[in-house]
mmCIF file of C-alpha atoms and ligand atoms in Angstrom:
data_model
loop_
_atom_site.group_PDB
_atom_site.id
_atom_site.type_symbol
_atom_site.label_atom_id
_atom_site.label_comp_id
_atom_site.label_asym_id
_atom_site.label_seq_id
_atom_site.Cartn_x
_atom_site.Cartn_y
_atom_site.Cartn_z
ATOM 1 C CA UNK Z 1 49.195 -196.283 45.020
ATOM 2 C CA UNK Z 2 50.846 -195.540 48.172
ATOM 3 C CA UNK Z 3 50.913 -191.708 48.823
ATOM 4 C CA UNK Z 4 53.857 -189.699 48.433
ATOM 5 C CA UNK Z 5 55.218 -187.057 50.964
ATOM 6 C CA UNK Z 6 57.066 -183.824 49.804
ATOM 7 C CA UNK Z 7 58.824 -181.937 52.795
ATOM 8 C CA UNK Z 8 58.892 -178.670 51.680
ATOM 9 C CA UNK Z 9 62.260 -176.568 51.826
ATOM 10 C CA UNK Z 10 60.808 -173.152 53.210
ATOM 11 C CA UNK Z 11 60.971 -174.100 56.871
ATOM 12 C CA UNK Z 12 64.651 -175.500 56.323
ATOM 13 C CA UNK Z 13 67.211 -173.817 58.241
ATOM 14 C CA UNK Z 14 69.013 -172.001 55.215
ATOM 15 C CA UNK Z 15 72.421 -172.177 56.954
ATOM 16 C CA UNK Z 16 72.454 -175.307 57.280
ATOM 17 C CA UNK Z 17 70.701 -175.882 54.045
ATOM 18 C CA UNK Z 18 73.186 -178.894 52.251
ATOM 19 C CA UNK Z 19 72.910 -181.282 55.611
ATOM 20 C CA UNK Z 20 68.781 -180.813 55.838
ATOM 21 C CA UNK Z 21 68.457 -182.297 52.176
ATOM 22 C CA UNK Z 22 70.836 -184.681 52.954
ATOM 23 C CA UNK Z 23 68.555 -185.973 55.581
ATOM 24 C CA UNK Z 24 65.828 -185.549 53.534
ATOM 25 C CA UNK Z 25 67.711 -187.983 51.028
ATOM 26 C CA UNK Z 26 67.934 -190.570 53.086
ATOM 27 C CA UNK Z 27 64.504 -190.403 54.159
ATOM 28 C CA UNK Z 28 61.170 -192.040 53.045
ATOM 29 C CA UNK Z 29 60.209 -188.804 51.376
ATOM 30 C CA UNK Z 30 59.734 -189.059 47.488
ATOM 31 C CA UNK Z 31 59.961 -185.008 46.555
ATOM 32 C CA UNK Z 32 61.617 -182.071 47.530
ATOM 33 C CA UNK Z 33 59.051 -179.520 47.657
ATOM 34 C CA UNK Z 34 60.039 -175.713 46.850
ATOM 35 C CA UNK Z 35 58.161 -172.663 47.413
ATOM 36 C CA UNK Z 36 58.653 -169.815 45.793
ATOM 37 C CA UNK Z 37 56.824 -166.740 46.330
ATOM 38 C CA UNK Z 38 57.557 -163.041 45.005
ATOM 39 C CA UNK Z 39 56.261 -160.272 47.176
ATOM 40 C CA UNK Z 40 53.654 -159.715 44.391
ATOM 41 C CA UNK Z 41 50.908 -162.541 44.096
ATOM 42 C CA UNK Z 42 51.584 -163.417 48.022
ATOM 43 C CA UNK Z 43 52.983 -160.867 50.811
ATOM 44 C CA UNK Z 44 55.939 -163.077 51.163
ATOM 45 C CA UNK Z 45 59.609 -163.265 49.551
ATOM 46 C CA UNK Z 46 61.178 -166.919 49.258
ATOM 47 C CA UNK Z 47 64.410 -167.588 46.976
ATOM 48 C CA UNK Z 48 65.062 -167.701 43.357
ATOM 49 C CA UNK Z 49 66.794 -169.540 40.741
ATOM 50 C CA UNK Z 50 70.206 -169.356 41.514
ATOM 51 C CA UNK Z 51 69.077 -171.124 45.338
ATOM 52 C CA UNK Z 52 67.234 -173.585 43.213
ATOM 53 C CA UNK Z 53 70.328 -174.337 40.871
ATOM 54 C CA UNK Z 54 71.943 -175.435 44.280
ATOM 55 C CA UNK Z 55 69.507 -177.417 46.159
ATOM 56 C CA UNK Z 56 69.250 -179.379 42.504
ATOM 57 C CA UNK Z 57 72.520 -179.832 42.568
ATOM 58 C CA UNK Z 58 72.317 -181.513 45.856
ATOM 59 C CA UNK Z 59 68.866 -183.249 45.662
ATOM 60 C CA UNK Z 60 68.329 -186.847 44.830
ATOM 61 C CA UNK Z 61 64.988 -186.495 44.587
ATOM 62 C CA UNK Z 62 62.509 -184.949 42.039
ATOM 63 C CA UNK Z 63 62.332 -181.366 42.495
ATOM 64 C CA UNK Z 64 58.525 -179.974 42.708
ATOM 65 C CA UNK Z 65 58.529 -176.344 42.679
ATOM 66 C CA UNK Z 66 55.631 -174.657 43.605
ATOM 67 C CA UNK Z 67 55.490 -171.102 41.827
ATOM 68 C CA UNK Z 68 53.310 -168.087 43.845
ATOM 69 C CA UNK Z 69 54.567 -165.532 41.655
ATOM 70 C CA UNK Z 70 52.449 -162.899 39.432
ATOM 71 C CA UNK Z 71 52.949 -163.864 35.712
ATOM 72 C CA UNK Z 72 54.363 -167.157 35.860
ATOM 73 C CA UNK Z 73 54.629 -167.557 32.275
ATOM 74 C CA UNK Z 74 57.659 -165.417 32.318
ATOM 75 C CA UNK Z 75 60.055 -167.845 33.776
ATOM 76 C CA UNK Z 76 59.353 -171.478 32.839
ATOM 77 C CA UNK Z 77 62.459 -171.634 31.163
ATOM 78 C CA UNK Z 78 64.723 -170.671 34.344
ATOM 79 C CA UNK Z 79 62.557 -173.018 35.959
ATOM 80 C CA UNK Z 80 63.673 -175.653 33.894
ATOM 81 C CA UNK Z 81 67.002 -174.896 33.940
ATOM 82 C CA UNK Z 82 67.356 -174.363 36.934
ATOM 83 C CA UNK Z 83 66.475 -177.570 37.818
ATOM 84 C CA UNK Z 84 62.233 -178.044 38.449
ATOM 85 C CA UNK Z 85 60.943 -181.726 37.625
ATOM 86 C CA UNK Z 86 57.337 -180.641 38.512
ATOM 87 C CA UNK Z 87 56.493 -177.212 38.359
ATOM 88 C CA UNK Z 88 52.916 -175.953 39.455
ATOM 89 C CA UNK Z 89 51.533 -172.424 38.530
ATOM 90 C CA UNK Z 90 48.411 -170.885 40.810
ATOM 91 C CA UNK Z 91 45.156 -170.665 38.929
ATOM 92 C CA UNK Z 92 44.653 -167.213 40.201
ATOM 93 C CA UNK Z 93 47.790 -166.085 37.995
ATOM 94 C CA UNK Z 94 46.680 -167.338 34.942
ATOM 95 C CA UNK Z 95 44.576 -165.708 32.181
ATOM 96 C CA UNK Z 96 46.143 -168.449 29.617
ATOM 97 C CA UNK Z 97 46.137 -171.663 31.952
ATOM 98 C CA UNK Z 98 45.733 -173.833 29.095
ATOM 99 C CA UNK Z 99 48.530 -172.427 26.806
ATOM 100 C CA UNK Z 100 50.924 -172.048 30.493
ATOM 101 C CA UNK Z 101 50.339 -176.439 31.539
ATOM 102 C CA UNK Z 102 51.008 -176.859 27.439
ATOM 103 C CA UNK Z 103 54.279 -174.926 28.118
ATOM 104 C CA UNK Z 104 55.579 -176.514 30.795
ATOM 105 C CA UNK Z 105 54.742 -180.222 29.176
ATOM 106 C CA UNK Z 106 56.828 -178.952 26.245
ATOM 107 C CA UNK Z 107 59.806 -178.157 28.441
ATOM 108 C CA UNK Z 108 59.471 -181.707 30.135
ATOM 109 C CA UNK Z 109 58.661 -180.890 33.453
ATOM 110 C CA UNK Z 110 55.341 -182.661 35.062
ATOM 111 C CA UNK Z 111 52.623 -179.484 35.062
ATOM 112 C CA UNK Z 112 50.384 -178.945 38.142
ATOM 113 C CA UNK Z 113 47.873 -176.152 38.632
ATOM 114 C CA UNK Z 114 47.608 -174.538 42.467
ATOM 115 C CA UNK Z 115 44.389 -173.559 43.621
ATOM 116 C CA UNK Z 116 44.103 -171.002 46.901
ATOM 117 C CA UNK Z 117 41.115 -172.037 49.782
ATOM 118 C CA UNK Z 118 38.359 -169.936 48.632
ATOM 119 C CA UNK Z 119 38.199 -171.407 44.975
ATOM 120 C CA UNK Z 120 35.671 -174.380 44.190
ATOM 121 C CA UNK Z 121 37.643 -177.003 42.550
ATOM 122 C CA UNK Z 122 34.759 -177.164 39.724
ATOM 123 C CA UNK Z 123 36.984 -174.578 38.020
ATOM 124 C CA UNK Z 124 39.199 -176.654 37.628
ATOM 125 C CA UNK Z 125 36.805 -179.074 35.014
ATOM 126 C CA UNK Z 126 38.180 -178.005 32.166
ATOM 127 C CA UNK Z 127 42.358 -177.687 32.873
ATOM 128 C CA UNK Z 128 42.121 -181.451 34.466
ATOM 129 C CA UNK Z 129 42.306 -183.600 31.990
ATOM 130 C CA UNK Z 130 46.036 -181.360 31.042
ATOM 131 C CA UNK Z 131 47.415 -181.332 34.146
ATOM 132 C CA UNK Z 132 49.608 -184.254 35.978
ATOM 133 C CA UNK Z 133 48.397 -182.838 39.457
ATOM 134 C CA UNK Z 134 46.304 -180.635 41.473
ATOM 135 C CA UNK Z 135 47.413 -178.825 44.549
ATOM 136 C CA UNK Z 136 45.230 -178.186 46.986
ATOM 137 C CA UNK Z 137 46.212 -175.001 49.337
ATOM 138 C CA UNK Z 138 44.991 -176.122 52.708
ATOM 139 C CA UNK Z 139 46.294 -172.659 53.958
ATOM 140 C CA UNK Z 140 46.337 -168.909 52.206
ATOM 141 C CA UNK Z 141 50.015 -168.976 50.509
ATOM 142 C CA UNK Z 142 52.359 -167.002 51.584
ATOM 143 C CA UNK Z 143 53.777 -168.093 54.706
ATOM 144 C CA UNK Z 144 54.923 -171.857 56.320
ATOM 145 C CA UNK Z 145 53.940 -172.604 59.906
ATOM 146 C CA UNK Z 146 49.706 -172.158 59.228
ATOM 147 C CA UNK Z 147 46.745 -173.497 60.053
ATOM 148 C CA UNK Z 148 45.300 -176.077 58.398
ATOM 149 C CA UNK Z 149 41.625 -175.158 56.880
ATOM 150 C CA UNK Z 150 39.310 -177.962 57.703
ATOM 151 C CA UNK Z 151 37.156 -177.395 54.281
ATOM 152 C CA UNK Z 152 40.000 -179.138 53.119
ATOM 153 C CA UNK Z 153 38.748 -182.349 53.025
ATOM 154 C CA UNK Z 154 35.745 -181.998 51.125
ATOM 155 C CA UNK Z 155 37.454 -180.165 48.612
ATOM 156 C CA UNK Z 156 39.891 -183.657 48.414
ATOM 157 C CA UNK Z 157 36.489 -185.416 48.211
ATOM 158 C CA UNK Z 158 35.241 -183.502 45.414
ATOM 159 C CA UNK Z 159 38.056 -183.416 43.547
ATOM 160 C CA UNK Z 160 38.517 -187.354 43.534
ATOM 161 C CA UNK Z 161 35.239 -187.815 42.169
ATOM 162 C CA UNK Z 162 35.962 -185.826 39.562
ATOM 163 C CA UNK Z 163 39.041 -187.107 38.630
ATOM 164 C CA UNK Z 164 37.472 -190.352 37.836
ATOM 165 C CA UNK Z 165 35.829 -188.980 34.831
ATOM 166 C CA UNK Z 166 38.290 -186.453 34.226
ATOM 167 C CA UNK Z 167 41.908 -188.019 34.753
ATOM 168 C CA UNK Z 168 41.829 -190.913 36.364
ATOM 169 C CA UNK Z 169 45.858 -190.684 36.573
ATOM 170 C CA UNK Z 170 45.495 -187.466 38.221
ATOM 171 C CA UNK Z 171 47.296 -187.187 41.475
ATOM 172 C CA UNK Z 172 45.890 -184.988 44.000
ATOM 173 C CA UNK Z 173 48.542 -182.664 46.359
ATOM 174 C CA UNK Z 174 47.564 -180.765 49.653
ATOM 175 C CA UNK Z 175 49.696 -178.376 50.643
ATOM 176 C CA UNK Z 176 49.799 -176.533 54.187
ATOM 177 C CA UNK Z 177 49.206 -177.457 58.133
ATOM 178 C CA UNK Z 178 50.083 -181.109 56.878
ATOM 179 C CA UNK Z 179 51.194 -183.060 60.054
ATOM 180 C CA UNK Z 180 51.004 -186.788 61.281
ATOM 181 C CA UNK Z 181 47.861 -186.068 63.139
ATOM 182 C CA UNK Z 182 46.062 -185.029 59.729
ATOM 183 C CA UNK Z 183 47.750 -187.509 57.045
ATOM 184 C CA UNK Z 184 45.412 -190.349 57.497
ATOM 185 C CA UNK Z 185 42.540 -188.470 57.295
ATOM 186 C CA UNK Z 186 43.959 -186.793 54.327
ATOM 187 C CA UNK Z 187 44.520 -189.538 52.536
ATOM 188 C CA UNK Z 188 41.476 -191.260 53.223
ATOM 189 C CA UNK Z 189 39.967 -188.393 51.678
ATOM 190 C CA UNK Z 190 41.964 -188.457 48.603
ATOM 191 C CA UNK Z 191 44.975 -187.133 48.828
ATOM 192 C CA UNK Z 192 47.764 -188.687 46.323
ATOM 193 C CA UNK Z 193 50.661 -186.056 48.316
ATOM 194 C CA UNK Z 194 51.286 -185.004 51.868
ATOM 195 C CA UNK Z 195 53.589 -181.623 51.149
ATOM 196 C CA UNK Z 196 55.110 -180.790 54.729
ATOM 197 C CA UNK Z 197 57.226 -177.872 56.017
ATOM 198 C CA UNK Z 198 57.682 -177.393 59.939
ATOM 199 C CA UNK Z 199 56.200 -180.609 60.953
ATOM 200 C CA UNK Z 200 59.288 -181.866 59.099
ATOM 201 C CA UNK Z 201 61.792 -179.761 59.496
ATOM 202 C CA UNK Z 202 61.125 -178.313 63.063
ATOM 203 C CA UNK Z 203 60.669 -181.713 64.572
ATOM 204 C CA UNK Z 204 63.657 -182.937 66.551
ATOM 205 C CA UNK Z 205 63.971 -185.974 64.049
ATOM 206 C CA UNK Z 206 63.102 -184.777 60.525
ATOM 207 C CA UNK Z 207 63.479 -188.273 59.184
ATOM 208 C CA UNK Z 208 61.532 -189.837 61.330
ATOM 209 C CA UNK Z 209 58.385 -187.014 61.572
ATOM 210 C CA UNK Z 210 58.580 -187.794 57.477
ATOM 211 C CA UNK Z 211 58.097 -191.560 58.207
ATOM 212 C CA UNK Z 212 55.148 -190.801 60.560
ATOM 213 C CA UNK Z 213 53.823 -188.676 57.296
ATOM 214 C CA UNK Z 214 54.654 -192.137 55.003
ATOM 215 C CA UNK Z 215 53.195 -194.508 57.099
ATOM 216 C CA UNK Z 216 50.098 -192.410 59.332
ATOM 217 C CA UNK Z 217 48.005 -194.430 62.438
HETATM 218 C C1 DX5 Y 1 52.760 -171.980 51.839
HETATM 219 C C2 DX5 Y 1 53.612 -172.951 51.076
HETATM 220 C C3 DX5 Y 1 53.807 -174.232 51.765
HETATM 221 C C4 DX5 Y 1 54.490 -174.151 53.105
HETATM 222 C C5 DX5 Y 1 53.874 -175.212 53.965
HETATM 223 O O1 DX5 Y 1 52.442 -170.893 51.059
HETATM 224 O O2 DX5 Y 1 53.038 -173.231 49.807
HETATM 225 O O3 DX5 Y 1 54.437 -175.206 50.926
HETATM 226 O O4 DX5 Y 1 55.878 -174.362 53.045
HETATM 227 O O5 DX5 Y 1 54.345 -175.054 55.248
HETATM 228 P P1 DX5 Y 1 53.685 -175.784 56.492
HETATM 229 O O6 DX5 Y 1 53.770 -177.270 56.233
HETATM 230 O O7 DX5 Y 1 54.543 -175.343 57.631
HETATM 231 O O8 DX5 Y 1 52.258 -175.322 56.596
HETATM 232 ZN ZN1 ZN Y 2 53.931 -174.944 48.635
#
């Protein structure tokens, strides 16, 4: 399978919010990917549901929403209503993982659990065979714009070997400090989606830094 890339709405400009996933429409991209973070779980404040209700509204493209929030289990519903396809909750927020992913397959959206750079994907042996897709922070959440942590890739290597026993139809996500000069290796390593914020949206030609992302040299 060819990878997918998700540009990820937090380094959009917000003003001009409508016209950026238009361009993101027309693009090679395959998701729209939406942080949201609550001042609790990470030092950061993104946007809400009623923001959400609108980019949906606009988007022609699956929505995966990427929840950094304390207590996740609170709001699944919203979620869903408010428009998430794929909706990921961090394993670090999650005392009931199993019952959360069994929740969010219930409400028909794709679950994913989020695990942050110091965590060994081991943990993850036993939620892997529930789950549609692991994401990978390649960065500590909170903020776009980071540093991309090169332990990364081994963690992408480990976790494709396990998937073969585990969930072979598992797709693996990386998330943070994602540019063209990373996404081959990436991928090479294992990864099944490139999520992207300013190397898409602070390039001077959005549509064609996500093609770079599609199609890496
Ligand atoms: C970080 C978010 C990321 C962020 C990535 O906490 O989960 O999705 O938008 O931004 P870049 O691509 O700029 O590192
Ligand atoms: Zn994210």
């Amino acid at each position: 399978m060819k990878h997918l890339v998700a540009p990820s709405l937090l380094a959009a400009n917000f003003l001009r919010l409508e016209e950026e996933i238009g361009t993101v429409n027309q693009s090679q991209a395959d998701l729209f990917h939406v942080d949201v973070m609550d001042g609790d779980f990470v030092p950061n404040i993104s946007f809400g549901f009623s923001i959400i209700r609108q980019i949906s509204s606009v988007a022609e493209k699956p929505l995966d929403v990427h929840l950094m929030i304390s207590k996740p289990e609170r709001y699944l519903k919203e979620f869903k209503a408010s428009g998430a396809d794929w909706l990921s909750v961090h394993y670090e927020t999650c005392p009931h993982l199993h019952r959360t992913i069994q929740q969010i397959r219930d409400l028909e959206m794709k679950p994913g659990v989020v695990i942050n750079p110091h965590n060994n994907v081991e943990l993850l042996t036993g939620i892997i065979p529930e789950v549609d897709y692991v994401l990978l922070m390649s960065v500590n959440p909170g903020y776009g714009g980071q540093q991309f942590i090169p332990s990364t890739y081994e963690r992408i290597r480990t976790l494709a070997e396990m998937k073969k026993q585990l969930n072979p139809a598992l797709l693996i996500e990386v998330d943070g400090g994602v540019t063209e000069h990373n996404a081959k290796a990436l991928t090479e390593a294992g990864a099944d989606i490139l999520v992207a914020g300013s190397s898409v949206f602070k390039a001077m030609d959005p549509s064609e830094a996500i093609s770079r992302l599609k199609n890496p040299s």
